[in-house]
Tab-separated table of C-alpha atoms in Angstrom:
chain	number	residue	atom	x	y	z
C	1	MET	CA	3.416	5.716	-27.521
C	2	ILE	CA	0.752	3.527	-25.942
C	3	ASN	CA	-0.933	3.353	-29.333
C	4	LYS	CA	2.342	2.076	-30.767
C	5	GLY	CA	2.365	-0.825	-28.328
C	6	MET	CA	4.902	0.557	-25.853
C	7	THR	CA	4.564	-0.287	-22.168
C	8	GLY	CA	4.823	2.119	-19.249
C	9	ALA	CA	8.404	1.111	-18.443
C	10	GLU	CA	9.439	1.487	-22.088
C	11	ILE	CA	7.813	4.889	-22.424
C	12	ALA	CA	9.455	6.076	-19.210
C	13	GLU	CA	12.892	5.340	-20.703
C	14	VAL	CA	12.458	7.339	-23.897
C	15	ILE	CA	9.868	10.079	-23.359
C	16	GLU	CA	11.171	13.625	-23.812
C	17	LEU	CA	9.718	16.818	-22.412
C	18	PRO	CA	9.905	20.142	-24.257
C	19	PRO	CA	13.235	21.961	-23.776
C	20	ALA	CA	11.450	24.905	-22.186
C	21	VAL	CA	10.228	22.538	-19.456
C	22	VAL	CA	13.470	20.595	-19.078
C	23	ASN	CA	15.528	23.779	-18.751
C	24	THR	CA	13.333	25.339	-16.065
C	25	TRP	CA	14.575	24.502	-12.574
C	26	SER	CA	11.084	24.596	-11.034
C	27	THR	CA	9.916	21.690	-13.228
C	28	HIS	CA	12.733	19.334	-12.243
C	29	GLY	CA	11.870	16.170	-10.368
C	30	TYR	CA	12.662	17.282	-6.851
C	31	TYR	CA	9.595	15.527	-5.472
C	32	GLY	CA	8.397	13.171	-8.203
C	33	SER	CA	9.978	12.185	-11.476
C	34	VAL	CA	8.952	11.914	-15.113
C	35	SER	CA	9.838	8.211	-15.095
C	36	HIS	CA	7.648	7.544	-12.063
C	37	ASN	CA	4.691	9.560	-13.276
C	38	VAL	CA	4.739	8.172	-16.817
C	39	LYS	CA	4.270	4.680	-15.381
C	40	ALA	CA	1.423	5.925	-13.213
C	41	ILE	CA	-0.309	7.477	-16.226
C	42	TYR	CA	0.118	4.245	-18.161
C	43	GLN	CA	-1.380	2.225	-15.311
C	44	ARG	CA	-4.326	4.591	-15.013
C	45	TYR	CA	-5.332	4.142	-18.634
C	46	MET	CA	-4.122	0.598	-19.322
C	47	GLY	CA	-4.062	-1.164	-15.956
C	48	TRP	CA	-1.313	-3.476	-14.733
C	49	PHE	CA	-1.319	-5.851	-17.723
C	50	ASP	CA	0.757	-4.728	-20.708
C	51	GLY	CA	-0.659	-7.221	-23.216
C	52	ASN	CA	2.243	-9.679	-23.117
C	53	PRO	CA	0.688	-13.069	-22.233
C	54	ALA	CA	3.868	-14.214	-20.473
C	55	ARG	CA	3.143	-11.553	-17.847
C	56	LEU	CA	-0.544	-12.343	-17.533
C	57	TRP	CA	-0.080	-14.984	-14.832
C	58	ALA	CA	3.502	-14.699	-13.655
C	59	HIS	CA	4.614	-16.181	-10.351
C	60	PRO	CA	4.488	-13.885	-7.288
C	61	PRO	CA	7.788	-12.200	-6.304
C	62	GLN	CA	9.252	-14.804	-3.967
C	63	ALA	CA	8.445	-17.786	-6.187
C	64	LEU	CA	9.719	-15.884	-9.217
C	65	ALA	CA	12.951	-14.961	-7.437
C	66	GLU	CA	13.655	-18.557	-6.450
C	67	ARG	CA	13.259	-19.657	-10.068
C	68	HIS	CA	15.481	-16.869	-11.380
C	69	VAL	CA	18.213	-17.689	-8.884
C	70	ALA	CA	18.056	-21.376	-9.789
C	71	ALA	CA	18.276	-20.541	-13.502
C	72	ILE	CA	21.239	-18.216	-12.954
C	73	GLY	CA	23.140	-20.915	-11.111
C	74	GLY	CA	22.431	-20.421	-7.443
C	75	LEU	CA	22.696	-17.679	-4.852
C	76	ASP	CA	26.460	-17.280	-4.908
C	77	ARG	CA	26.508	-16.955	-8.692
C	78	THR	CA	23.668	-14.427	-8.552
C	79	VAL	CA	25.574	-12.301	-6.049
C	80	GLU	CA	28.743	-12.642	-8.137
C	81	LEU	CA	26.931	-11.280	-11.198
C	82	ALA	CA	25.426	-8.503	-9.085
C	83	GLN	CA	28.920	-7.546	-7.924
C	84	GLU	CA	30.061	-7.342	-11.539
C	85	ALA	CA	27.082	-5.105	-12.349
C	86	TYR	CA	27.829	-2.947	-9.300
C	87	ASP	CA	31.484	-2.567	-10.230
C	88	SER	CA	30.509	-1.522	-13.756
C	89	GLY	CA	28.062	1.088	-12.443
C	90	ASP	CA	24.937	-0.734	-13.554
C	91	PHE	CA	23.219	-0.336	-10.211
C	92	ARG	CA	19.764	-0.968	-11.654
C	93	TRP	CA	20.718	-4.463	-12.834
C	94	ALA	CA	22.573	-5.151	-9.606
C	95	ALA	CA	19.465	-4.224	-7.635
C	96	THR	CA	17.338	-6.549	-9.746
C	97	LEU	CA	19.693	-9.490	-9.223
C	98	LEU	CA	19.981	-8.825	-5.499
C	99	ASP	CA	16.224	-8.519	-5.199
C	100	TYR	CA	16.074	-12.094	-6.534
C	101	ALA	CA	18.768	-13.124	-4.057
C	102	VAL	CA	17.171	-11.783	-0.874
C	103	PHE	CA	13.730	-13.022	-1.894
C	104	THR	CA	15.330	-16.469	-2.162
C	105	ASP	CA	17.296	-16.205	1.098
C	106	ALA	CA	16.603	-13.113	3.184
C	107	ASP	CA	19.514	-13.940	5.513
C	108	HIS	CA	22.221	-14.234	2.839
C	109	ALA	CA	24.823	-11.849	4.293
C	110	ALA	CA	26.728	-11.098	1.087
C	111	ALA	CA	23.532	-10.388	-0.831
C	112	ARG	CA	22.189	-8.091	1.888
C	113	SER	CA	25.445	-6.162	2.169
C	114	LEU	CA	25.857	-5.640	-1.567
C	115	TYR	CA	22.158	-4.856	-1.970
C	116	ALA	CA	22.418	-2.148	0.698
C	117	ASP	CA	25.465	-0.649	-1.038
C	118	THR	CA	23.632	-0.750	-4.365
C	119	LEU	CA	20.528	0.965	-3.058
C	120	GLU	CA	22.699	3.583	-1.391
C	121	GLN	CA	24.364	4.382	-4.706
C	122	LEU	CA	20.976	4.631	-6.409
C	123	GLY	CA	19.843	6.951	-3.630
C	124	TYR	CA	22.854	9.211	-4.014
C	125	GLY	CA	22.098	9.489	-7.720
C	126	SER	CA	18.418	10.368	-7.321
C	127	GLU	CA	17.422	13.957	-7.840
C	128	ASN	CA	13.918	13.544	-6.480
C	129	GLY	CA	13.347	13.048	-2.792
C	130	THR	CA	10.815	10.226	-2.927
C	131	TRP	CA	13.087	7.908	-4.916
C	132	ARG	CA	16.067	8.811	-2.746
C	133	ASN	CA	14.077	8.054	0.410
C	134	PHE	CA	12.929	4.681	-0.937
C	135	PHE	CA	16.466	3.670	-1.901
C	136	LEU	CA	17.981	4.773	1.414
C	137	SER	CA	15.133	3.240	3.416
C	138	GLY	CA	15.794	-0.070	1.710
C	139	ALA	CA	19.500	0.176	2.489
C	140	THR	CA	18.737	0.937	6.133
C	141	GLU	CA	16.392	-2.032	6.420
C	142	LEU	CA	18.992	-4.393	4.960
C	143	ARG	CA	21.706	-3.187	7.324
C	144	GLU	CA	19.805	-2.500	10.528
C	145	GLY	CA	16.474	-4.296	10.193
C	146	ASN	CA	12.902	-3.047	10.010
C	147	PHE	CA	12.677	0.505	11.355
C	148	GLY	CA	8.885	0.764	11.292
C	149	THR	CA	6.625	3.549	10.129
C	150	PRO	CA	7.575	6.908	11.685
C	151	LEU	CA	4.150	8.497	11.219
C	152	SER	CA	0.641	7.319	12.033
C	153	ALA	CA	-2.286	8.144	9.762
C	154	ASN	CA	-4.852	7.073	12.359
C	155	SER	CA	-3.876	9.428	15.153
C	156	PRO	CA	-6.794	10.837	17.183
C	157	THR	CA	-6.233	14.300	15.703
C	158	ILE	CA	-6.532	13.038	12.125
C	159	MET	CA	-9.380	10.633	12.849
C	160	ALA	CA	-11.398	13.436	14.455
C	161	GLN	CA	-11.395	15.314	11.142
C	162	LEU	CA	-12.935	12.463	9.163
C	163	SER	CA	-16.485	12.734	7.905
C	164	PRO	CA	-18.805	9.820	8.795
C	165	GLU	CA	-18.431	8.536	5.221
C	166	GLN	CA	-14.642	8.607	5.459
C	167	MET	CA	-14.801	6.902	8.843
C	168	PHE	CA	-16.996	4.063	7.527
C	169	ASP	CA	-14.669	3.691	4.530
C	170	ALA	CA	-11.746	3.403	6.947
C	171	ILE	CA	-13.610	0.701	8.870
C	172	ALA	CA	-14.575	-1.168	5.704
C	173	ILE	CA	-10.992	-1.634	4.501
C	174	THR	CA	-9.994	-3.223	7.837
C	175	VAL	CA	-12.641	-5.965	7.726
C	176	ASP	CA	-10.998	-9.392	7.657
C	177	GLY	CA	-13.048	-10.832	4.786
C	178	PRO	CA	-12.612	-14.568	5.427
C	179	ARG	CA	-13.478	-14.192	9.121
C	180	ALA	CA	-16.636	-12.277	8.190
C	181	TRP	CA	-17.788	-14.388	5.239
C	182	ASP	CA	-20.685	-15.937	7.134
C	183	PHE	CA	-21.809	-12.755	8.876
C	184	ASP	CA	-25.139	-11.120	8.057
C	185	LEU	CA	-25.152	-8.061	10.291
C	186	ALA	CA	-27.135	-4.839	10.095
C	187	LEU	CA	-27.288	-1.877	12.424
C	188	ASP	CA	-28.324	1.761	12.452
C	189	ILE	CA	-26.001	4.447	13.793
C	190	THR	CA	-27.189	7.963	14.622
C	191	PHE	CA	-24.568	10.618	15.305
C	192	THR	CA	-26.246	12.867	17.848
C	193	ASP	CA	-23.662	15.624	17.380
C	194	LEU	CA	-24.159	15.704	13.599
C	195	ASP	CA	-27.866	14.836	13.380
C	196	ARG	CA	-27.087	12.216	10.735
C	197	SER	CA	-28.010	8.522	10.602
C	198	PHE	CA	-26.480	5.608	8.687
C	199	HIS	CA	-27.541	2.047	8.011
C	200	VAL	CA	-24.532	-0.271	8.091
C	201	THR	CA	-24.430	-3.881	6.878
C	202	LEU	CA	-21.751	-6.558	6.849
C	203	ARG	CA	-22.413	-9.406	4.435
C	204	ASN	CA	-20.074	-11.677	2.464
C	205	GLY	CA	-17.140	-10.044	4.222
C	206	VAL	CA	-17.973	-6.576	2.864
C	207	LEU	CA	-19.104	-3.583	4.918
C	208	VAL	CA	-21.539	-1.219	3.177
C	209	TYR	CA	-23.188	1.913	4.551
C	210	LEU	CA	-26.091	4.083	3.447
C	211	GLU	CA	-27.265	7.370	4.921
C	212	ARG	CA	-30.894	7.018	5.899
C	213	GLU	CA	-33.213	7.305	8.867
C	214	PRO	CA	-33.131	4.384	11.333
C	215	GLU	CA	-35.761	1.649	11.091
C	216	ASP	CA	-37.545	-0.034	13.971
C	217	ALA	CA	-36.757	-3.446	12.498
C	218	ALA	CA	-32.982	-2.999	12.867
C	219	ALA	CA	-31.316	-5.497	15.194
C	220	LEU	CA	-29.297	-2.678	16.754
C	221	HIS	CA	-29.605	1.100	16.847
C	222	LEU	CA	-26.796	3.143	18.366
C	223	ARG	CA	-27.110	6.814	19.278
C	224	LEU	CA	-23.783	8.423	20.045
C	225	THR	CA	-21.379	11.165	19.029
C	226	LYS	CA	-18.765	10.653	16.348
C	227	PRO	CA	-15.894	10.996	18.879
C	228	ARG	CA	-17.533	8.288	21.004
C	229	LEU	CA	-17.645	5.881	18.057
C	230	LEU	CA	-14.008	6.664	17.333
C	231	GLY	CA	-13.285	5.785	20.954
C	232	MET	CA	-15.027	2.449	20.553
C	233	LEU	CA	-13.010	1.720	17.436
C	234	ALA	CA	-9.864	2.558	19.390
C	235	GLY	CA	-10.693	-0.087	22.003
C	236	ASP	CA	-13.082	1.511	24.486
C	237	THR	CA	-16.037	-0.810	23.888
C	238	SER	CA	-18.008	0.228	26.948
C	239	THR	CA	-21.473	1.677	26.369
C	240	ASP	CA	-20.776	4.819	28.387
C	241	GLY	CA	-22.219	7.759	26.473
C	242	VAL	CA	-24.004	5.442	24.047
C	243	GLU	CA	-27.755	4.876	23.742
C	244	VAL	CA	-28.257	1.242	22.817
C	245	ASP	CA	-31.492	-0.068	21.387
C	246	GLY	CA	-31.241	-3.759	20.485
C	247	ASP	CA	-28.557	-6.424	20.484
C	248	ILE	CA	-25.148	-4.952	21.315
C	249	GLY	CA	-23.680	-8.263	20.168
C	250	VAL	CA	-24.087	-7.050	16.597
C	251	LEU	CA	-21.513	-4.332	17.204
C	252	GLU	CA	-19.249	-6.693	19.131
C	253	SER	CA	-19.284	-9.119	16.201
C	254	LEU	CA	-18.392	-6.326	13.782
C	255	LEU	CA	-15.548	-5.028	15.937
C	256	GLY	CA	-14.283	-8.580	16.342
C	257	VAL	CA	-13.462	-8.983	12.645
C	258	LEU	CA	-11.596	-5.709	12.174
C	259	ASP	CA	-7.888	-6.111	11.399
C	260	PRO	CA	-5.821	-2.914	11.650
C	261	GLY	CA	-3.086	-4.365	9.441
C	262	ASP	CA	0.660	-4.014	9.897
C	263	PRO	CA	2.112	-0.555	9.182
C	264	ASP	CA	5.658	-1.810	9.789
C	265	PHE	CA	5.995	-4.427	7.042
C	266	ASP	CA	9.365	-4.994	5.349
C	267	ILE	CA	9.978	-3.382	1.970
C	268	VAL	CA	13.007	-5.203	0.536
C	269	VAL	CA	12.725	-8.713	1.975
C	270	PRO	CA	9.740	-11.110	1.751
């Protein structure tokens, strides 16, 4: 279907699985769905761009929503059309219209209320759990506000299981690039409990690491256990239990540009 010019969304609407698969209860979409996974397969092979030049440089969601709402005739008209779609059972179109509405005015009471009802209906009609949870989470956020992230992926128990490579990768994706653009930092880190050493650099806002023996020319060489480094990343920046050879300011500069992000961002309002 890709070779016929169809996009991921188009393929997801029409693809058919063999009857032997469809009629077997264990292959039903209780966790994922064919529609969801088809789009993921398309994106893996084709990327986000589907070849239509109108979608090559579209406006971002909020700017696009404001333009759609203006073209439709304003917020009240958009909600009116969404109500008509809802009443006719076209919850997908209602959700699209109401997405435009709340991205234009996140506090529009009628849009929020109808959007929550719409997402609830979509949730009730979802066989697979992930879609149902997304729909119902959106409805909850619209009615009650942001409810945060119930689980933490950086708990001490999980972090303790990371390899040094995974730990450095986790650090690298929290670097605030613009704040670190002018940095040219290098340090060696030896994990005394693992007998492994890494050379870490931060240049052009990008953290890179390489496993190798420490060099005398390094501005800073730290000798510590992996749990101790995890403790420093968690906020304990004292040098207790750490052998420091060189300028500790190098580490302080690195830690100073780490941004943990916001795990509790909204999902249905801008």
